[in-house]
Amino acid sequence: MKTKNIFKYFMLLVLTLQLNSCVSTEAEQKFEETPTERLNKQRSELSNLLLSSENGWKAVYYTDDSQLGGFTHLFKFLPNGKVDMASDFDSDTEIYNSQYEIQLGSTVSLVFTTKNKIHLLSDSNNSPLAAGKGFLGDFQFLYYGQENGDIVFRTNRTVKEVRFVKATAQDWTDLKKNTVINANMTGDINSPLFRILETTNGGSVKKYEFSFNSVTRFGSAIPLEAENSETLKAAIAYTPTGITVKPAVVVGNQSLTDFTYNAIDKTFVATGTNGVSASIKFTNAPPRLTDDYKIFLEGGPQITIGYIAANLATAATNSPYAKSILDKVNATLAANQKLARVQIAFNDPLNGNYIAYTFNGGKAPIYHFFTTTEDPVNKTIILTDDGWIGTPAARAFLKILDDEITNPKGLYLKKESFTIFYTNVIYTYASASTPFRLTNYRF
């Protein structure tokens, strides 16, 4: 072999040995830290992070967005292992102090060690879903690092991602506004009974029957048009100005997540571009109108339906507004007297149509006769006054109840699919102008 070639191979050998030596040194340096040292380094990193934000951190915690909405929590971590915390879990948005630790296990975790607002989501005595499981929440969060200024955690029990973002002073001030939005979304006894989700894409409109559980903060939307088969789910979190929904409502090629509350018409509206929008609104009219009322019109069969307080007072289909009306009627009666029945007879061959108000405690019944007409467009039946048995003074206490049943806008009648105590068919009637709905047996 020529000397020149020998020298070339020698230099390659030297270079290879140097390269291997370099790699070996880096590897040795990399593994100079023990697992415990690496965890301690992470613990120090997390501790510094938690203390670094002037106004603390905010997390919108979705414990399970397939069935529960989001709950906003604010945290201000203090150097002595204390933490100030507030949340919109309920109407109490005050700040409470408790303790936290950064613990070492197989990884580094943030643990809220004494009771505070975050523990309301894991309290087994506070279970909106399966008994004993609380709101499926956690109070131990595994540290996964940083991303774009956020602290990224995963929950210990369910391994769901939770992000802490830097809070502002305004976040703490505005948290109580979330509870106002909560009340607006939930409604009160005077709010219409039904909700509709409506999406608009230019000239194309889709409507959905929207149901919402205020406890779980979760809603579902069932399409009202036969050609639309898409059912939507919505895990809802409150903001100072409205709600956010998860997953986004997709309209055309746009994803809408932020709905702003309009106090004038009490709607929640998300606005996209180029005529795209979505809105959630209350309505007195049932989203699905039926012809169930027609059987009660003049010329139909003899039918009697009745609200019996002993069996139907707790029916879920009685609206809070209707129950408040019944309570007001009962409050005017003597201590041993209560409204026992509100029984409505249609097409009785002897007495025609009448409402019979009967009472416990020996009070005599009161009868109100009526005629029936229909509103075929709005699918309501209208009960029109046709005289009373009893003087105006004797029946004055019934006016607030009777006015609901005989209101000139009419009643929506619905044959229900469930039974209560007995096998009798259940009918509900709801006012076309107020949130009055009462549950009845058919006799």
Short mmCIF file of C-alpha atoms in Angstrom, two decimals:
data_model
loop_
_atom_site.label_atom_id
_atom_site.label_comp_id
_atom_site.label_asym_id
_atom_site.label_seq_id
_atom_site.Cartn_x
_atom_site.Cartn_y
_atom_site.Cartn_z
CA MET A 1 0.00 0.00 0.00
CA LYS A 2 1.31 3.42 -0.90
CA THR A 3 2.44 5.75 1.87
CA LYS A 4 -0.08 8.35 0.70
CA ASN A 5 -2.99 5.92 1.15
CA ILE A 6 -1.69 4.73 4.54
CA PHE A 7 -1.68 8.34 5.74
CA LYS A 8 -5.24 8.90 4.43
CA TYR A 9 -6.63 5.86 6.28
CA PHE A 10 -4.76 6.88 9.41
CA MET A 11 -6.39 10.32 9.39
CA LEU A 12 -9.87 8.79 8.91
CA LEU A 13 -9.24 6.51 11.87
CA VAL A 14 -8.20 9.45 14.06
CA LEU A 15 -11.30 11.44 13.01
CA THR A 16 -13.60 8.50 13.75
CA LEU A 17 -12.09 8.03 17.20
CA GLN A 18 -12.52 11.75 17.94
CA LEU A 19 -16.17 11.66 16.85
CA ASN A 20 -16.94 8.63 18.99
CA SER A 21 -15.21 10.25 21.91
CA CYS A 22 -17.37 13.39 21.49
CA VAL A 23 -20.64 11.44 21.33
CA SER A 24 -19.68 9.37 24.31
CA THR A 25 -18.93 12.50 26.35
CA GLU A 26 -22.30 14.09 25.51
CA ALA A 27 -24.15 10.91 26.44
CA GLU A 28 -22.27 10.68 29.69
CA GLN A 29 -23.13 14.32 30.46
CA LYS A 30 -26.79 13.74 29.58
CA PHE A 31 -27.11 10.88 32.03
CA GLU A 32 -25.09 12.47 34.77
CA GLU A 33 -28.43 13.64 36.30
CA THR A 34 -30.24 10.99 38.28
CA PRO A 35 -34.04 10.59 37.93
CA THR A 36 -34.44 12.26 41.31
CA GLU A 37 -32.31 15.20 40.23
CA ARG A 38 -34.33 15.62 37.06
CA LEU A 39 -37.61 15.55 39.04
CA ASN A 40 -36.25 18.07 41.52
CA LYS A 41 -35.29 20.30 38.63
CA GLN A 42 -38.84 20.04 37.26
CA ARG A 43 -40.29 20.73 40.70
CA SER A 44 -38.21 23.89 40.98
CA GLU A 45 -39.25 24.88 37.46
CA LEU A 46 -42.96 24.41 38.23
CA SER A 47 -42.67 26.23 41.55
CA ASN A 48 -41.09 29.23 39.86
CA LEU A 49 -43.71 29.17 37.12
CA LEU A 50 -46.64 29.15 39.53
CA LEU A 51 -45.21 32.15 41.37
CA SER A 52 -44.20 34.04 38.24
CA SER A 53 -47.58 35.43 37.13
CA GLU A 54 -48.41 38.73 38.80
CA ASN A 55 -52.16 38.06 38.76
CA GLY A 56 -52.03 34.31 39.03
CA TRP A 57 -53.47 31.76 36.63
CA LYS A 58 -56.80 30.92 35.05
CA ALA A 59 -58.06 27.47 34.04
CA VAL A 60 -61.34 26.58 32.39
CA TYR A 61 -61.61 23.01 33.62
CA TYR A 62 -63.64 20.58 31.48
CA THR A 63 -63.63 17.39 33.54
CA ASP A 64 -65.38 15.47 30.73
CA ASP A 65 -66.54 17.55 27.78
CA SER A 66 -68.64 14.66 26.43
CA GLN A 67 -71.15 15.19 29.23
CA LEU A 68 -70.08 18.16 31.37
CA GLY A 69 -69.31 21.79 30.68
CA GLY A 70 -66.39 23.93 31.80
CA PHE A 71 -65.79 25.55 35.19
CA THR A 72 -63.55 28.62 35.44
CA HIS A 73 -61.01 28.68 38.27
CA LEU A 74 -58.57 31.42 39.25
CA PHE A 75 -55.42 30.71 41.27
CA LYS A 76 -52.91 33.03 42.94
CA PHE A 77 -50.01 30.94 44.25
CA LEU A 78 -48.05 32.29 47.22
CA PRO A 79 -44.48 31.45 48.29
CA ASN A 80 -45.50 29.80 51.57
CA GLY A 81 -47.45 26.94 50.01
CA LYS A 82 -50.72 28.85 50.15
CA VAL A 83 -53.04 29.58 47.26
CA ASP A 84 -55.90 32.04 46.81
CA MET A 85 -58.66 30.53 44.69
CA ALA A 86 -62.02 31.52 43.22
CA SER A 87 -64.36 29.83 40.76
CA ASP A 88 -67.71 30.13 39.00
CA PHE A 89 -68.85 26.66 40.09
CA ASP A 90 -71.74 28.30 41.94
CA SER A 91 -72.88 31.80 42.85
CA ASP A 92 -70.11 32.16 45.43
CA THR A 93 -67.19 33.70 43.53
CA GLU A 94 -65.37 34.94 46.63
CA ILE A 95 -61.65 34.22 47.07
CA TYR A 96 -60.66 31.47 49.51
CA ASN A 97 -57.22 30.56 50.80
CA SER A 98 -55.94 27.01 51.10
CA GLN A 99 -52.76 24.97 50.73
CA TYR A 100 -50.99 23.34 47.82
CA GLU A 101 -47.89 21.20 47.35
CA ILE A 102 -45.64 20.27 44.47
CA GLN A 103 -45.15 16.57 44.97
CA LEU A 104 -42.69 14.08 43.51
CA GLY A 105 -43.77 10.65 42.35
CA SER A 106 -43.19 9.07 39.00
CA THR A 107 -43.56 12.65 37.80
CA VAL A 108 -44.00 16.13 39.25
CA SER A 109 -47.53 17.11 40.21
CA LEU A 110 -49.42 20.07 41.63
CA VAL A 111 -51.71 18.93 44.45
CA PHE A 112 -54.31 21.08 46.21
CA THR A 113 -53.98 19.51 49.64
CA THR A 114 -56.68 21.31 51.63
CA LYS A 115 -60.27 21.93 50.64
CA ASN A 116 -61.07 24.75 48.27
CA LYS A 117 -63.31 25.44 45.26
CA ILE A 118 -61.51 22.95 43.01
CA HIS A 119 -62.60 20.12 45.32
CA LEU A 120 -66.28 20.76 44.53
CA LEU A 121 -65.67 19.00 41.21
CA SER A 122 -64.43 15.82 42.91
CA ASP A 123 -66.81 15.70 45.89
CA SER A 124 -68.57 12.32 45.75
CA ASN A 125 -71.55 13.81 47.60
CA ASN A 126 -72.05 16.28 44.78
CA SER A 127 -72.89 14.06 41.79
CA PRO A 128 -74.96 15.23 38.82
CA LEU A 129 -74.24 12.03 36.90
CA ALA A 130 -73.46 8.60 38.34
CA ALA A 131 -73.89 8.54 42.11
CA GLY A 132 -70.67 8.93 44.05
CA LYS A 133 -68.57 10.27 41.17
CA GLY A 134 -69.01 13.99 41.73
CA PHE A 135 -68.33 16.11 38.67
CA LEU A 136 -65.52 13.73 37.63
CA GLY A 137 -62.96 16.31 38.70
CA ASP A 138 -59.47 16.03 40.17
CA PHE A 139 -57.29 18.03 42.53
CA GLN A 140 -53.93 16.53 41.49
CA PHE A 141 -52.44 17.75 38.22
CA LEU A 142 -49.39 16.16 36.57
CA TYR A 143 -46.90 18.67 35.17
CA TYR A 144 -46.22 18.30 31.43
CA GLY A 145 -44.27 21.49 30.76
CA GLN A 146 -44.94 24.84 29.08
CA GLU A 147 -46.40 25.83 25.74
CA ASN A 148 -46.82 29.38 24.46
CA GLY A 149 -46.75 30.75 28.00
CA ASP A 150 -49.31 28.23 29.30
CA ILE A 151 -48.60 25.63 31.97
CA VAL A 152 -49.72 22.26 30.66
CA PHE A 153 -51.06 19.66 33.09
CA ARG A 154 -52.86 16.36 32.85
CA THR A 155 -55.27 15.18 35.51
CA ASN A 156 -54.08 12.35 37.69
CA ARG A 157 -57.18 10.15 37.46
CA THR A 158 -58.42 10.72 33.92
CA VAL A 159 -55.27 12.04 32.21
CA LYS A 160 -57.16 14.94 30.62
CA GLU A 161 -55.26 18.04 29.61
CA VAL A 162 -55.81 21.18 31.69
CA ARG A 163 -54.08 24.44 30.79
CA PHE A 164 -53.27 27.25 33.17
CA VAL A 165 -53.07 30.56 31.31
CA LYS A 166 -51.86 33.79 32.86
CA ALA A 167 -54.73 35.61 34.54
CA THR A 168 -55.28 39.35 34.55
CA ALA A 169 -56.57 41.61 37.29
CA GLN A 170 -59.73 41.95 35.19
CA ASP A 171 -60.28 38.18 35.29
CA TRP A 172 -60.62 38.35 39.07
CA THR A 173 -62.92 41.36 38.90
CA ASP A 174 -65.11 39.88 36.16
CA LEU A 175 -65.53 36.36 37.55
CA LYS A 176 -68.81 37.24 39.25
CA LYS A 177 -70.19 38.24 35.84
CA ASN A 178 -70.01 34.57 34.87
CA THR A 179 -72.74 33.83 37.40
CA VAL A 180 -74.95 36.49 35.82
CA ILE A 181 -74.49 34.82 32.44
CA ASN A 182 -75.23 31.48 34.11
CA ALA A 183 -78.57 32.87 35.30
CA ASN A 184 -79.31 34.26 31.83
CA MET A 185 -78.55 30.91 30.21
CA THR A 186 -80.52 28.92 32.78
CA GLY A 187 -83.50 31.27 32.86
CA ASP A 188 -85.92 31.73 35.72
CA ILE A 189 -89.56 30.85 36.35
CA ASN A 190 -90.64 33.64 33.99
CA SER A 191 -88.43 32.51 31.10
CA PRO A 192 -90.03 30.72 28.13
CA LEU A 193 -90.05 26.94 28.43
CA PHE A 194 -88.28 26.04 25.20
CA ARG A 195 -85.00 26.82 23.43
CA ILE A 196 -83.95 26.77 19.80
CA LEU A 197 -80.48 26.75 18.26
CA GLU A 198 -80.55 28.42 14.86
CA THR A 199 -77.65 28.58 12.39
CA THR A 200 -77.51 30.89 9.39
CA ASN A 201 -75.20 30.53 6.40
CA GLY A 202 -76.15 33.30 4.01
CA GLY A 203 -79.71 32.41 3.02
CA SER A 204 -79.60 28.90 4.47
CA VAL A 205 -81.11 28.48 7.94
CA LYS A 206 -81.08 25.35 10.10
CA LYS A 207 -83.07 25.00 13.31
CA TYR A 208 -82.52 22.64 16.22
CA GLU A 209 -84.46 21.84 19.38
CA PHE A 210 -81.97 22.78 22.07
CA SER A 211 -82.07 21.23 25.53
CA PHE A 212 -79.78 22.39 28.31
CA ASN A 213 -78.96 21.06 31.76
CA SER A 214 -77.93 23.96 33.96
CA VAL A 215 -76.31 21.69 36.57
CA THR A 216 -74.03 19.82 34.18
CA ARG A 217 -73.63 22.83 31.85
CA PHE A 218 -74.24 20.54 28.91
CA GLY A 219 -76.65 20.86 26.00
CA SER A 220 -77.77 18.96 22.95
CA ALA A 221 -79.41 20.14 19.74
CA ILE A 222 -81.68 17.88 17.70
CA PRO A 223 -82.45 19.00 14.13
CA LEU A 224 -86.00 20.12 13.37
CA GLU A 225 -85.82 19.66 9.59
CA ALA A 226 -86.18 16.15 8.21
CA GLU A 227 -83.36 16.67 5.73
CA ASN A 228 -80.91 17.48 8.54
CA SER A 229 -79.72 14.49 10.57
CA GLU A 230 -76.89 16.18 12.47
CA THR A 231 -77.30 16.17 16.26
CA LEU A 232 -75.03 18.63 18.05
CA LYS A 233 -73.55 18.45 21.54
CA ALA A 234 -72.37 21.46 23.52
CA ALA A 235 -70.19 21.55 26.63
CA ILE A 236 -70.70 25.11 27.84
CA ALA A 237 -68.47 27.42 29.87
CA TYR A 238 -69.45 30.89 31.03
CA THR A 239 -67.59 34.11 30.30
CA PRO A 240 -68.28 37.67 31.51
CA THR A 241 -70.08 38.42 28.23
CA GLY A 242 -71.60 35.10 27.18
CA ILE A 243 -70.71 31.46 26.71
CA THR A 244 -68.19 29.32 24.89
CA VAL A 245 -69.22 25.97 23.43
CA LYS A 246 -67.13 22.87 22.91
CA PRO A 247 -66.95 21.48 20.30
CA ALA A 248 -67.46 24.45 18.02
CA VAL A 249 -70.71 24.84 16.10
CA VAL A 250 -69.68 24.43 12.48
CA VAL A 251 -71.63 26.58 10.02
CA GLY A 252 -70.47 26.21 6.43
CA ASN A 253 -66.70 26.19 6.71
CA GLN A 254 -66.59 28.35 9.86
CA SER A 255 -66.28 27.16 13.47
CA LEU A 256 -68.17 29.26 16.03
CA THR A 257 -67.31 28.92 19.71
CA ASP A 258 -68.01 32.30 21.37
CA PHE A 259 -71.63 33.35 21.91
CA THR A 260 -72.34 36.85 23.23
CA TYR A 261 -75.42 37.51 25.35
CA ASN A 262 -77.90 40.07 24.01
CA ALA A 263 -79.81 41.45 26.99
CA ILE A 264 -82.49 43.04 24.78
CA ASP A 265 -83.89 39.86 23.25
CA LYS A 266 -82.18 37.45 25.69
CA THR A 267 -80.37 35.50 23.01
CA PHE A 268 -76.82 34.17 22.76
CA VAL A 269 -75.30 34.96 19.37
CA ALA A 270 -72.07 33.85 17.68
CA THR A 271 -71.17 35.85 14.60
CA GLY A 272 -68.85 34.71 11.83
CA THR A 273 -68.16 36.37 8.49
CA ASN A 274 -70.08 36.63 5.23
CA GLY A 275 -73.52 36.11 6.77
CA VAL A 276 -72.58 33.19 9.03
CA SER A 277 -74.03 33.14 12.55
CA ALA A 278 -75.55 30.92 15.23
CA SER A 279 -77.94 31.82 18.03
CA ILE A 280 -79.56 30.21 21.06
CA LYS A 281 -82.92 31.69 21.94
CA PHE A 282 -85.87 31.09 24.25
CA THR A 283 -89.37 30.56 22.84
CA ASN A 284 -92.85 29.97 24.25
CA ALA A 285 -93.76 27.87 21.22
CA PRO A 286 -92.65 24.23 21.37
CA PRO A 287 -90.02 23.60 18.68
CA ARG A 288 -92.08 20.64 17.47
CA LEU A 289 -95.76 21.49 17.05
CA THR A 290 -98.24 18.62 17.07
CA ASP A 291 -101.89 18.08 16.13
CA ASP A 292 -102.59 16.52 19.53
CA TYR A 293 -104.98 19.37 20.34
CA LYS A 294 -107.40 18.52 17.52
CA ILE A 295 -109.09 15.65 19.35
CA PHE A 296 -110.32 18.14 21.99
CA LEU A 297 -112.13 20.47 19.56
CA GLU A 298 -115.90 20.80 19.19
CA GLY A 299 -117.37 17.72 17.57
CA GLY A 300 -114.66 15.44 18.89
CA PRO A 301 -115.08 12.62 21.40
CA GLN A 302 -115.87 13.15 25.06
CA ILE A 303 -112.54 13.49 26.83
CA THR A 304 -111.58 14.62 30.32
CA ILE A 305 -108.06 15.47 31.45
CA GLY A 306 -107.10 16.45 34.96
CA TYR A 307 -104.28 17.66 37.15
CA ILE A 308 -104.49 15.74 40.43
CA ALA A 309 -102.29 17.41 43.02
CA ALA A 310 -101.77 14.28 45.11
CA ASN A 311 -100.14 12.44 42.20
CA LEU A 312 -98.91 15.09 39.78
CA ALA A 313 -97.68 17.98 41.93
CA THR A 314 -94.06 16.81 41.57
CA ALA A 315 -94.20 15.92 37.86
CA ALA A 316 -91.08 17.20 36.09
CA THR A 317 -93.24 18.53 33.25
CA ASN A 318 -94.94 21.05 35.52
CA SER A 319 -93.15 24.32 34.88
CA PRO A 320 -91.78 26.32 37.84
CA TYR A 321 -94.05 29.17 36.78
CA ALA A 322 -97.12 26.90 36.90
CA LYS A 323 -96.14 25.63 40.33
CA SER A 324 -95.81 29.21 41.55
CA ILE A 325 -99.35 29.93 40.31
CA LEU A 326 -100.72 26.88 42.13
CA ASP A 327 -98.91 27.95 45.30
CA LYS A 328 -100.47 31.40 45.11
CA VAL A 329 -103.94 29.89 44.77
CA ASN A 330 -103.38 27.60 47.74
CA ALA A 331 -102.03 30.50 49.80
CA THR A 332 -105.45 32.19 49.62
CA LEU A 333 -107.32 29.17 51.02
CA ALA A 334 -108.01 28.25 54.60
CA ALA A 335 -105.33 26.24 56.39
CA ASN A 336 -107.16 22.91 55.93
CA GLN A 337 -108.01 23.55 52.28
CA LYS A 338 -105.94 22.95 49.15
CA LEU A 339 -106.62 22.77 45.45
CA ALA A 340 -107.13 19.06 44.76
CA ARG A 341 -107.85 18.96 41.02
CA VAL A 342 -107.99 21.08 37.91
CA GLN A 343 -110.15 18.90 35.68
CA ILE A 344 -111.08 19.91 32.13
CA ALA A 345 -113.98 18.17 30.38
CA PHE A 346 -114.37 18.42 26.60
CA ASN A 347 -117.53 17.59 24.66
CA ASP A 348 -119.50 16.31 27.65
CA PRO A 349 -122.96 15.42 26.16
CA LEU A 350 -124.79 16.90 29.16
CA ASN A 351 -122.66 19.86 30.25
CA GLY A 352 -120.53 20.72 27.23
CA ASN A 353 -117.03 21.98 28.01
CA TYR A 354 -116.03 23.04 31.51
CA ILE A 355 -113.17 23.35 34.00
CA ALA A 356 -113.88 21.88 37.43
CA TYR A 357 -111.76 23.24 40.26
CA THR A 358 -112.09 20.94 43.25
CA PHE A 359 -110.63 21.25 46.74
CA ASN A 360 -109.69 19.32 49.85
CA GLY A 361 -111.06 20.40 53.23
CA GLY A 362 -114.75 20.55 52.36
CA LYS A 363 -114.69 23.53 50.04
CA ALA A 364 -117.29 23.27 47.24
CA PRO A 365 -116.14 22.85 43.62
CA ILE A 366 -116.15 25.82 41.23
CA TYR A 367 -117.04 25.38 37.54
CA HIS A 368 -116.06 27.47 34.54
CA PHE A 369 -117.72 26.73 31.18
CA PHE A 370 -116.02 27.45 27.87
CA THR A 371 -116.18 26.99 24.12
CA THR A 372 -113.28 25.86 21.95
CA THR A 373 -111.70 27.20 18.77
CA GLU A 374 -108.40 26.43 17.13
CA ASP A 375 -105.48 28.37 15.74
CA PRO A 376 -104.45 25.99 12.95
CA VAL A 377 -101.30 27.96 12.08
CA ASN A 378 -99.84 27.91 15.58
CA LYS A 379 -101.56 24.59 16.42
CA THR A 380 -103.23 25.76 19.63
CA ILE A 381 -106.66 25.28 21.16
CA ILE A 382 -108.34 28.35 22.63
CA LEU A 383 -110.75 28.05 25.56
CA THR A 384 -113.18 30.99 25.60
CA ASP A 385 -115.32 32.00 28.61
CA ASP A 386 -118.92 30.72 28.50
CA GLY A 387 -120.02 31.39 32.07
CA TRP A 388 -119.39 30.29 35.65
CA ILE A 389 -121.19 28.59 38.48
CA GLY A 390 -120.34 30.75 41.46
CA THR A 391 -120.21 34.48 42.08
CA PRO A 392 -117.27 36.64 40.94
CA ALA A 393 -116.30 37.29 44.56
CA ALA A 394 -116.28 33.57 45.39
CA ARG A 395 -114.00 32.68 42.48
CA ALA A 396 -111.71 35.73 42.45
CA PHE A 397 -108.81 33.76 44.00
CA LEU A 398 -108.80 31.46 40.94
CA LYS A 399 -108.28 34.25 38.43
CA ILE A 400 -104.47 33.94 38.19
CA LEU A 401 -104.83 30.22 37.40
CA ASP A 402 -107.92 30.41 35.20
CA ASP A 403 -106.40 33.23 33.13
CA GLU A 404 -103.51 30.91 32.19
CA ILE A 405 -105.83 28.13 31.03
CA THR A 406 -108.16 30.41 29.11
CA ASN A 407 -105.62 32.88 27.76
CA PRO A 408 -106.62 34.15 24.30
CA LYS A 409 -103.38 32.94 22.68
CA GLY A 410 -104.44 29.39 23.42
CA LEU A 411 -102.80 26.22 24.71
CA TYR A 412 -100.36 23.74 23.18
CA LEU A 413 -101.55 20.23 24.01
CA LYS A 414 -99.16 17.31 23.89
CA LYS A 415 -99.68 13.61 24.40
CA GLU A 416 -96.66 12.45 26.38
CA SER A 417 -94.87 9.12 26.10
CA PHE A 418 -94.43 8.53 29.84
CA THR A 419 -96.78 7.59 32.67
CA ILE A 420 -96.87 8.63 36.33
CA PHE A 421 -98.01 6.16 39.03
CA TYR A 422 -100.84 4.83 36.84
CA THR A 423 -101.19 3.63 33.26
CA ASN A 424 -103.35 6.60 32.28
CA VAL A 425 -102.14 8.53 29.25
CA ILE A 426 -100.45 11.80 30.22
CA TYR A 427 -101.25 15.08 28.49
CA THR A 428 -99.52 18.37 29.16
CA TYR A 429 -100.83 21.76 28.17
CA ALA A 430 -98.65 24.83 27.87
CA SER A 431 -99.64 28.45 27.41
CA ALA A 432 -98.80 30.04 24.08
CA SER A 433 -97.91 33.31 25.80
CA THR A 434 -96.39 32.43 29.21
CA PRO A 435 -94.17 29.66 30.65
CA PHE A 436 -97.21 27.89 32.16
CA ARG A 437 -97.27 24.10 31.69
CA LEU A 438 -99.30 21.60 33.69
CA THR A 439 -99.38 17.80 33.70
CA ASN A 440 -102.65 15.86 33.43
CA TYR A 441 -104.08 12.35 33.38
CA ARG A 442 -106.55 11.44 30.67
CA PHE A 443 -109.73 9.82 32.03
#
